[in-house]
């Protein structure tokens, strides 16, 4: 019997979904974060649950050749980069393995061609969105940074190598403003204090930026001083939008519902694949812009559009995949649940002179059954759901519409495997899967697969 507190030396054989290394101790599987394949490590077990043990490294006995050092001083403390201790090529290998293993384990698929992971054009400073929680550090000083692994303990940061330097500089300017105006900082337990988070979004294609301060208050002190401090930061970006996001709800979402524009406009614009996209703070936008083009181009090439097809794009966000597809199809319909995103999508079609794309506000699980009932029969359906995957009602409606091809873009291999299995038990075949590295240095895996109707 293994018990918490036990020390042992084990070898890491593989990397599991979620990024932990996997080894064995007395026949029992042990998960150990921040390890690499082939590494011998001394660990201390901290938990034993449901037939597996969980340990932390106390010493690296024989480092793996895949290990690299010094990516970030906060590695291990900050919950962000759980693969940054690995060489980049190894991260790509691991992600392919995770997709292949998950398709087999959860989907029951064997003999599926899982292509090499598409490497990201940049493996650091790629994030176009940064969200820094604000709070007090251990000495009561106002600070901002990231949450520690699996907790809401604030890890202060002066710079993060995942995002553009500009984001870190705006964080520093925000802390300056907070100190100068004696603005209080939000405390999750007491739910008191004003400033909650700094949210930064960058449009690489236009060099436009949006800076949002979320606050547990309808007003902030001297908003003009906040604007002045943000605009004074020298960066390559032009700040087009500074927003106070009123976030008085006790939940833990990204943003509260209400925006007050303090400077400029409520949206910024980006260029992707030659198309211009207007983006609201509440709209989803892929966080790795250059890799997004690769991801969409992969999805589009799997769809094999010839100009004749009707296309349905479920979970369409601001209409990115829809508009990429509209250039190669007869007609596209996008469906999305966030009202601001649908508004962006409609504006984006118009702005790009695209007249063969329409957008419907609503959930995929409500709209798709309605479309099926009305007799819609799209040739190709794209789905790109959030991590929890598709609701069965959405999948059943797709089956009823009977498209030739379903292109599934997923940020969670487990729900991808589950949903693909559902579809493949009902008349479709999984043709191939391509992991695309949208999130270098983290264990997050994006993949796109083609499901083709059996004849
Ligand atoms: N394809 C888009 C968005 C993908 S992210 C892109 O590449 O940018 C997933 C999107 O699904 C988000 O915009 C989210 O708001 C939306 N969404 C979440 N749940 C939904 C549901 N039940 N029905 C429809 N859209 C949903």
Coordinates of C-alpha atoms and ligand atoms in Angstrom, one line a residue:
X1 CA 0.0 0.0 0.0
X2 CA 1.3 3.4 -1.0
X3 CA 0.6 6.2 1.4
X4 CA 0.8 10.0 1.4
X5 CA 4.1 11.2 2.7
X6 CA 6.0 8.2 1.2
X7 CA 9.2 8.9 -0.7
X8 CA 10.3 6.8 -3.7
X9 CA 12.4 6.9 -6.8
X10 CA 10.5 6.2 -10.1
X11 CA 11.0 6.5 -13.8
X12 CA 8.6 8.6 -15.9
X13 CA 7.3 6.6 -18.8
X14 CA 4.8 8.9 -20.5
X15 CA 3.0 12.2 -20.2
X16 CA -0.7 12.1 -19.5
X17 CA -3.5 14.5 -20.5
X18 CA -3.1 17.5 -18.3
X19 CA 0.7 17.4 -18.5
X20 CA 1.6 15.2 -15.6
X21 CA 4.4 12.6 -16.0
X22 CA 3.3 9.0 -15.4
X23 CA 5.3 6.4 -13.6
X24 CA 4.7 3.3 -11.5
X25 CA 5.3 2.6 -7.9
X26 CA 4.6 -1.0 -6.6
X27 CA 2.5 -1.5 -9.7
X28 CA 0.4 1.6 -9.0
X29 CA 0.2 4.5 -11.5
X30 CA 1.7 7.7 -10.1
X31 CA 1.2 11.2 -11.6
X32 CA 4.0 13.7 -11.1
X33 CA 3.8 17.2 -12.6
X34 CA 6.8 18.9 -14.2
X35 CA 8.6 15.8 -15.3
X36 CA 9.7 14.5 -18.7
X37 CA 9.7 11.1 -20.4
X38 CA 12.6 8.9 -19.4
X39 CA 13.4 10.9 -16.3
X40 CA 14.3 9.3 -13.0
X41 CA 13.0 11.3 -10.1
X42 CA 12.7 11.1 -6.4
X43 CA 9.1 11.9 -5.4
X44 CA 7.0 12.4 -2.4
X45 CA 3.5 11.1 -2.6
X46 CA 0.9 13.6 -1.5
X47 CA -2.3 11.9 -2.4
X48 CA -3.6 8.4 -3.1
X49 CA -7.0 8.2 -4.7
X50 CA -9.1 5.9 -6.9
X51 CA -6.3 3.5 -7.5
X52 CA -3.6 6.1 -8.4
X53 CA -1.1 8.1 -6.5
X54 CA 0.0 11.7 -7.0
X55 CA 3.5 12.9 -6.1
X56 CA 5.8 15.9 -6.4
X57 CA 9.4 15.9 -7.4
X58 CA 11.8 16.2 -4.5
X59 CA 14.9 15.5 -6.6
X60 CA 15.8 14.8 -10.2
X61 CA 18.1 11.8 -10.2
X62 CA 18.6 11.5 -13.9
X63 CA 17.3 14.4 -16.0
X64 CA 15.7 13.6 -19.3
X65 CA 17.3 14.9 -22.5
X66 CA 14.0 16.6 -23.2
X67 CA 14.3 18.8 -20.1
X68 CA 15.2 22.5 -20.6
X69 CA 15.9 25.0 -18.0
X70 CA 15.2 28.6 -17.2
X71 CA 12.0 29.3 -19.2
X72 CA 10.5 31.3 -16.4
X73 CA 11.4 32.0 -12.8
X74 CA 7.8 31.3 -11.7
X75 CA 7.7 27.8 -13.2
X76 CA 6.1 25.4 -10.8
X77 CA 4.5 28.2 -8.7
X78 CA 2.4 29.8 -11.4
X79 CA -0.4 27.5 -12.7
X80 CA 0.2 28.6 -16.3
X81 CA 2.9 26.7 -18.1
X82 CA 2.9 23.1 -17.2
X83 CA 5.0 21.9 -20.1
X84 CA 7.5 24.8 -20.3
X85 CA 10.2 22.5 -18.7
X86 CA 10.3 20.5 -21.9
X87 CA 12.1 21.2 -25.2
X88 CA 9.6 22.5 -27.7
X89 CA 9.9 19.5 -30.1
X90 CA 9.1 17.2 -27.1
X91 CA 6.0 19.3 -26.3
X92 CA 4.8 18.6 -29.8
X93 CA 5.5 14.9 -29.5
X94 CA 3.6 14.8 -26.2
X95 CA 0.5 16.6 -27.6
X96 CA 0.3 14.2 -30.6
X97 CA 0.5 11.3 -28.1
X98 CA -2.2 12.7 -25.9
X99 CA -4.6 13.1 -28.9
X100 CA -3.8 9.5 -30.2
X101 CA -4.1 8.0 -26.7
X102 CA -7.4 9.8 -25.9
X103 CA -9.0 8.9 -29.2
X104 CA -8.2 5.2 -28.4
X105 CA -9.0 5.3 -24.7
X106 CA -12.2 7.3 -24.8
X107 CA -13.3 7.0 -28.4
X108 CA -12.3 3.4 -28.9
X109 CA -10.6 4.3 -32.2
X110 CA -7.7 2.2 -33.4
X111 CA -5.7 2.7 -36.5
X112 CA -6.5 6.4 -36.8
X113 CA -3.9 8.5 -38.6
X114 CA -2.9 11.1 -36.1
X115 CA -0.7 13.6 -38.0
X116 CA 2.3 15.3 -36.5
X117 CA 1.4 18.3 -34.3
X118 CA 1.5 21.5 -36.3
X119 CA 4.1 23.6 -34.5
X120 CA 3.2 27.1 -33.5
X121 CA 4.9 29.8 -35.6
X122 CA 6.1 31.3 -32.3
X123 CA 6.6 29.2 -29.1
X124 CA 6.7 32.1 -26.7
X125 CA 5.1 35.6 -26.5
X126 CA 2.3 34.3 -28.6
X127 CA -0.7 35.0 -26.5
X128 CA -2.9 37.9 -27.7
X129 CA -5.0 37.8 -24.6
X130 CA -3.6 38.2 -21.1
X131 CA -5.8 38.2 -17.9
X132 CA -4.0 39.2 -14.8
X133 CA -5.8 38.8 -11.4
X134 CA -5.1 41.8 -9.2
X135 CA -4.7 41.5 -5.4
X136 CA -2.4 42.0 -2.5
X137 CA 0.8 40.1 -2.2
X138 CA 2.0 38.6 1.1
X139 CA 3.3 42.0 2.3
X140 CA 0.0 43.7 1.5
X141 CA 1.4 45.4 -1.6
X142 CA -0.9 45.7 -4.6
X143 CA 0.2 43.3 -7.3
X144 CA -1.0 41.4 -10.3
X145 CA 0.1 38.2 -12.0
X146 CA -1.4 34.7 -12.1
X147 CA -3.0 32.2 -9.8
X148 CA -0.9 29.3 -8.4
X149 CA -1.7 25.8 -9.6
X150 CA -5.2 24.7 -8.7
X151 CA -5.7 27.6 -6.3
X152 CA -6.5 31.3 -6.2
X153 CA -3.3 32.3 -4.5
X154 CA -1.8 35.2 -6.4
X155 CA 1.7 34.8 -7.8
X156 CA 2.9 38.3 -8.6
X157 CA 4.6 38.7 -12.0
X158 CA 6.6 41.4 -13.6
X159 CA 6.7 39.8 -17.0
X160 CA 5.1 36.7 -18.6
X161 CA 6.9 35.1 -21.5
X162 CA 3.6 33.8 -22.9
X163 CA 2.3 37.3 -23.7
X164 CA 3.6 40.4 -25.4
X165 CA 5.8 42.6 -23.2
X166 CA 3.2 45.4 -23.7
X167 CA 0.7 43.4 -21.5
X168 CA 3.2 43.3 -18.6
X169 CA 3.9 47.1 -19.0
X170 CA 0.1 47.9 -18.9
X171 CA -0.1 45.7 -15.8
X172 CA 2.7 47.9 -14.2
X173 CA 0.9 51.1 -15.2
X174 CA -2.4 49.7 -13.7
X175 CA -0.7 49.0 -10.4
X176 CA 0.8 52.5 -10.5
X177 CA -2.7 53.9 -10.9
X178 CA -4.1 51.7 -8.1
X179 CA -1.4 52.9 -5.7
X180 CA -1.7 56.5 -6.6
X181 CA -5.5 56.6 -6.3
X182 CA -5.6 54.2 -3.3
X183 CA -8.0 52.0 -5.2
X184 CA -8.9 49.0 -3.2
X185 CA -8.3 45.5 -4.4
X186 CA -11.0 42.8 -4.7
X187 CA -10.8 40.0 -2.2
X188 CA -12.7 36.8 -3.3
X189 CA -13.5 35.7 0.3
X190 CA -15.0 38.9 1.7
X191 CA -16.1 40.1 -1.8
X192 CA -15.0 43.6 -0.9
X193 CA -12.5 45.9 -2.7
X194 CA -12.8 47.3 -6.2
X195 CA -10.1 46.3 -8.8
X196 CA -10.4 42.6 -9.8
X197 CA -8.4 41.9 -13.0
X198 CA -6.6 43.5 -15.9
X199 CA -7.6 42.0 -19.3
X200 CA -5.5 42.8 -22.3
X201 CA -6.3 41.9 -25.9
X202 CA -3.9 42.5 -28.8
X203 CA -4.7 42.4 -32.5
X204 CA -1.4 41.3 -34.2
X205 CA -2.6 42.0 -37.7
X206 CA -3.4 45.7 -37.1
X207 CA -1.3 46.4 -34.0
X208 CA -4.5 47.6 -32.1
X209 CA -4.9 46.9 -28.4
X210 CA -7.7 46.8 -25.9
X211 CA -7.1 47.2 -22.1
X212 CA -10.0 46.4 -19.7
X213 CA -10.0 46.9 -16.0
X214 CA -12.6 44.8 -14.3
X215 CA -13.9 46.1 -11.0
X216 CA -16.3 45.2 -8.4
X217 CA -17.8 48.7 -8.7
X218 CA -19.8 50.8 -11.1
X219 CA -17.2 53.6 -11.1
X220 CA -13.5 53.9 -10.5
X221 CA -11.5 56.8 -9.0
X222 CA -10.1 59.2 -11.5
X223 CA -10.8 57.2 -14.7
X224 CA -8.9 59.8 -16.7
X225 CA -5.7 59.0 -14.7
X226 CA -6.1 55.3 -15.6
X227 CA -6.5 56.2 -19.3
X228 CA -3.5 58.5 -19.1
X229 CA -1.3 55.9 -17.5
X230 CA -2.2 53.2 -20.0
X231 CA -1.7 55.5 -23.0
X232 CA 1.7 56.7 -21.7
X233 CA 3.2 53.2 -21.9
X234 CA 5.5 53.0 -25.0
X235 CA 4.7 49.8 -27.0
X236 CA 4.4 48.7 -30.7
X237 CA 0.6 48.7 -30.2
X238 CA -1.9 51.5 -30.5
X239 CA -4.5 51.4 -27.7
X240 CA -7.9 51.8 -29.4
X241 CA -10.0 50.8 -26.5
X242 CA -9.9 51.3 -22.7
X243 CA -12.8 49.8 -20.8
X244 CA -14.1 49.6 -17.3
X245 CA -15.8 46.3 -17.0
X246 CA -18.3 46.3 -14.1
X247 CA -18.0 43.0 -12.4
X248 CA -20.0 42.8 -9.2
X249 CA -21.2 39.2 -9.6
X250 CA -19.7 36.8 -7.1
X251 CA -18.9 34.2 -9.8
X252 CA -15.6 33.4 -11.4
X253 CA -16.0 34.1 -15.1
X254 CA -13.6 36.2 -17.2
X255 CA -15.7 39.4 -17.2
X256 CA -18.8 40.9 -15.7
X257 CA -21.7 41.8 -18.0
X258 CA -21.4 45.5 -18.3
X259 CA -18.7 47.6 -20.1
X260 CA -18.1 51.3 -19.8
X261 CA -15.9 52.7 -22.5
X262 CA -13.3 55.0 -20.8
X263 CA -11.4 55.8 -24.0
X264 CA -11.8 55.0 -27.8
X265 CA -14.2 52.3 -29.0
X266 CA -15.7 49.1 -27.5
X267 CA -14.1 46.8 -30.1
X268 CA -10.7 46.4 -31.8
X269 CA -10.0 45.0 -35.2
X270 CA -7.7 42.3 -36.3
X271 CA -6.8 40.9 -39.7
X272 CA -6.7 37.2 -40.2
X273 CA -6.3 35.4 -43.5
X274 CA -6.8 38.7 -45.3
X275 CA -10.2 39.3 -43.5
X276 CA -10.9 42.0 -41.0
X277 CA -12.5 41.0 -37.7
X278 CA -14.1 43.3 -35.1
X279 CA -13.8 41.9 -31.6
X280 CA -15.7 42.8 -28.4
X281 CA -14.3 42.1 -25.0
X282 CA -16.9 39.4 -24.4
X283 CA -16.4 37.7 -27.7
X284 CA -14.2 34.6 -28.0
X285 CA -11.1 35.0 -30.2
X286 CA -8.4 32.5 -30.6
X287 CA -5.4 33.5 -28.5
X288 CA -2.6 32.5 -30.9
X289 CA -3.3 34.5 -34.1
X290 CA -0.6 33.1 -36.5
X291 CA -1.4 29.5 -35.5
X292 CA -5.1 30.2 -35.9
X293 CA -4.6 30.8 -39.6
X294 CA -2.9 27.4 -39.8
X295 CA -5.7 25.8 -37.8
X296 CA -8.4 27.2 -39.9
X297 CA -6.6 26.4 -43.1
X298 CA -6.3 22.8 -41.9
X299 CA -10.0 22.7 -41.1
X300 CA -10.8 24.3 -44.5
X301 CA -8.7 21.8 -46.4
X302 CA -10.3 18.9 -44.7
X303 CA -13.7 20.3 -45.7
X304 CA -12.5 20.4 -49.3
X305 CA -15.0 23.1 -50.3
X306 CA -15.4 23.7 -54.0
X307 CA -17.7 26.7 -54.1
X308 CA -21.0 24.7 -54.4
X309 CA -21.5 23.7 -50.8
X310 CA -23.8 24.9 -48.0
X311 CA -22.0 25.1 -44.7
X312 CA -23.1 25.2 -41.1
X313 CA -20.6 26.6 -38.6
X314 CA -21.7 25.7 -35.0
X315 CA -20.1 27.6 -32.1
X316 CA -18.9 30.2 -34.6
X317 CA -17.8 33.0 -32.2
X318 CA -17.2 36.2 -34.2
X319 CA -17.6 34.2 -37.5
X320 CA -14.0 33.5 -38.2
X321 CA -14.3 29.9 -39.6
X322 CA -17.6 31.0 -41.2
X323 CA -16.0 33.8 -43.2
X324 CA -13.0 31.7 -44.1
X325 CA -15.5 29.1 -45.5
X326 CA -17.8 31.7 -47.1
X327 CA -15.0 32.5 -49.6
X328 CA -15.1 28.9 -50.8
X329 CA -18.7 27.9 -50.4
X330 CA -22.2 28.8 -51.8
X331 CA -23.7 29.7 -48.4
X332 CA -22.7 29.6 -44.8
X333 CA -24.8 29.8 -41.6
X334 CA -23.1 30.5 -38.2
X335 CA -24.6 29.7 -34.8
X336 CA -23.3 31.2 -31.5
X337 CA -24.5 31.7 -28.0
X338 CA -22.8 35.0 -27.1
X339 CA -24.8 38.1 -28.3
X340 CA -21.8 40.4 -28.7
X341 CA -20.0 37.7 -30.8
X342 CA -23.0 37.3 -33.1
X343 CA -23.1 41.1 -33.5
X344 CA -19.4 41.1 -34.3
X345 CA -19.9 38.2 -36.8
X346 CA -22.6 40.1 -38.7
X347 CA -20.5 43.3 -38.8
X348 CA -17.5 41.2 -39.9
X349 CA -19.4 39.7 -42.9
X350 CA -20.5 43.2 -44.0
X351 CA -17.1 44.8 -43.4
X352 CA -15.5 42.1 -45.6
X353 CA -18.1 42.4 -48.3
X354 CA -19.3 38.8 -47.7
X355 CA -22.9 38.4 -48.6
X356 CA -23.3 34.6 -48.4
X357 CA -22.9 34.3 -44.6
X358 CA -25.7 34.6 -42.1
X359 CA -25.6 34.3 -38.3
X360 CA -28.1 33.1 -35.7
X361 CA -27.9 33.8 -32.0
X362 CA -28.6 30.8 -29.8
X363 CA -27.2 27.6 -28.4
X364 CA -26.1 24.9 -30.9
X365 CA -28.3 22.4 -29.0
X366 CA -31.4 24.5 -29.6
X367 CA -30.7 26.0 -33.0
X368 CA -29.3 22.8 -34.7
X369 CA -32.5 20.7 -34.0
X370 CA -34.6 23.6 -35.3
X371 CA -32.5 23.8 -38.5
X372 CA -32.9 20.0 -38.9
X373 CA -36.6 20.2 -38.4
X374 CA -36.9 22.9 -41.0
X375 CA -35.2 20.5 -43.5
X376 CA -31.8 22.1 -43.7
X377 CA -29.2 19.7 -45.2
X378 CA -25.8 21.4 -45.2
X379 CA -23.0 19.6 -47.1
X380 CA -20.4 20.4 -44.5
X381 CA -20.8 21.1 -40.7
X382 CA -18.0 22.7 -38.8
X383 CA -18.1 22.4 -35.0
X384 CA -15.7 24.2 -32.6
X385 CA -17.3 23.8 -29.2
X386 CA -15.9 24.9 -25.8
X387 CA -14.0 22.4 -23.6
X388 CA -17.1 20.5 -22.5
X389 CA -17.8 19.5 -26.2
X390 CA -21.2 19.2 -27.9
X391 CA -24.5 18.4 -26.2
X392 CA -26.1 15.3 -27.5
X393 CA -29.0 17.3 -28.9
X394 CA -26.6 19.2 -31.2
X395 CA -24.9 16.0 -32.4
X396 CA -28.2 14.3 -33.0
X397 CA -29.4 17.2 -35.0
X398 CA -26.2 17.1 -37.1
X399 CA -26.9 13.4 -37.8
X400 CA -30.4 14.3 -38.9
X401 CA -29.1 16.9 -41.3
X402 CA -26.9 14.2 -42.7
X403 CA -23.9 16.3 -44.0
X404 CA -21.2 14.6 -46.1
X405 CA -18.5 15.9 -43.8
X406 CA -18.2 17.1 -40.3
X407 CA -15.0 19.0 -39.4
X408 CA -14.6 19.0 -35.6
X409 CA -12.2 21.6 -34.1
X410 CA -11.6 20.8 -30.5
X411 CA -9.7 22.2 -27.5
X412 CA -10.3 19.1 -25.5
X413 CA -9.3 15.7 -26.8
X414 CA -11.5 13.9 -24.3
X415 CA -14.8 15.5 -25.4
X416 CA -13.6 15.2 -29.0
X417 CA -13.1 11.5 -28.6
X418 CA -16.5 11.1 -26.8
X419 CA -18.4 13.1 -29.5
X420 CA -16.6 11.5 -32.4
X421 CA -17.5 8.0 -31.0
X422 CA -21.1 9.1 -30.8
X423 CA -21.1 10.1 -34.5
X424 CA -19.1 7.1 -35.6
X425 CA -21.6 4.7 -34.0
X426 CA -24.2 6.4 -36.2
X427 CA -22.9 6.5 -39.7
X428 CA -19.7 8.4 -39.8
X429 CA -16.0 7.5 -39.9
X430 CA -13.1 9.3 -38.4
X431 CA -10.7 9.9 -41.2
X432 CA -7.7 11.7 -39.7
X433 CA -6.7 13.9 -36.8
X434 CA -4.3 16.8 -36.7
X435 CA -3.2 18.3 -33.4
X436 CA -2.3 22.0 -33.8
X437 CA -0.2 23.6 -31.1
X438 CA -2.2 26.7 -30.1
X439 CA -0.9 26.9 -26.6
X440 CA 2.9 26.3 -26.5
X441 CA 4.4 25.6 -23.0
X442 CA 1.0 24.4 -21.6
X443 CA -0.6 21.0 -21.7
X444 CA -3.6 22.4 -23.6
X445 CA -4.2 20.5 -26.9
X446 CA -6.1 21.7 -29.9
X447 CA -7.0 19.2 -32.6
X448 CA -9.0 19.1 -35.8
X449 CA -10.5 15.9 -37.2
X450 CA -12.5 15.0 -40.3
X451 CA -15.6 12.8 -39.9
X452 CA -17.0 11.5 -43.2
X453 CA -20.4 10.0 -43.9
X454 CA -20.4 6.3 -44.6
X455 CA -22.1 5.4 -47.8
Ligands
LIG1 N1 -15.1 29.0 -34.0 C1 -14.8 30.2 -33.2 C2 -15.2 30.1 -31.7 C3 -14.7 28.8 -31.0 S1 -14.8 28.9 -29.3 C4 -13.3 30.6 -33.3 O1 -12.5 29.8 -33.8 O2 -13.0 31.8 -32.9 C5 -16.3 28.2 -28.9 C6 -17.5 29.2 -29.1 O3 -18.7 28.6 -28.7 C7 -17.4 30.5 -28.2 O4 -17.6 31.6 -29.0 C8 -18.6 30.3 -27.2 O5 -19.2 31.5 -26.9 C9 -19.5 29.5 -28.0 N2 -20.5 28.6 -27.3 C10 -20.3 28.1 -26.0 N3 -21.4 27.3 -25.8 C11 -22.2 27.3 -26.9 C12 -23.4 26.7 -27.2 N4 -24.0 25.9 -26.3 N5 -24.0 26.9 -28.4 C13 -23.4 27.7 -29.3 N6 -22.2 28.4 -29.0 C14 -21.6 28.2 -27.8

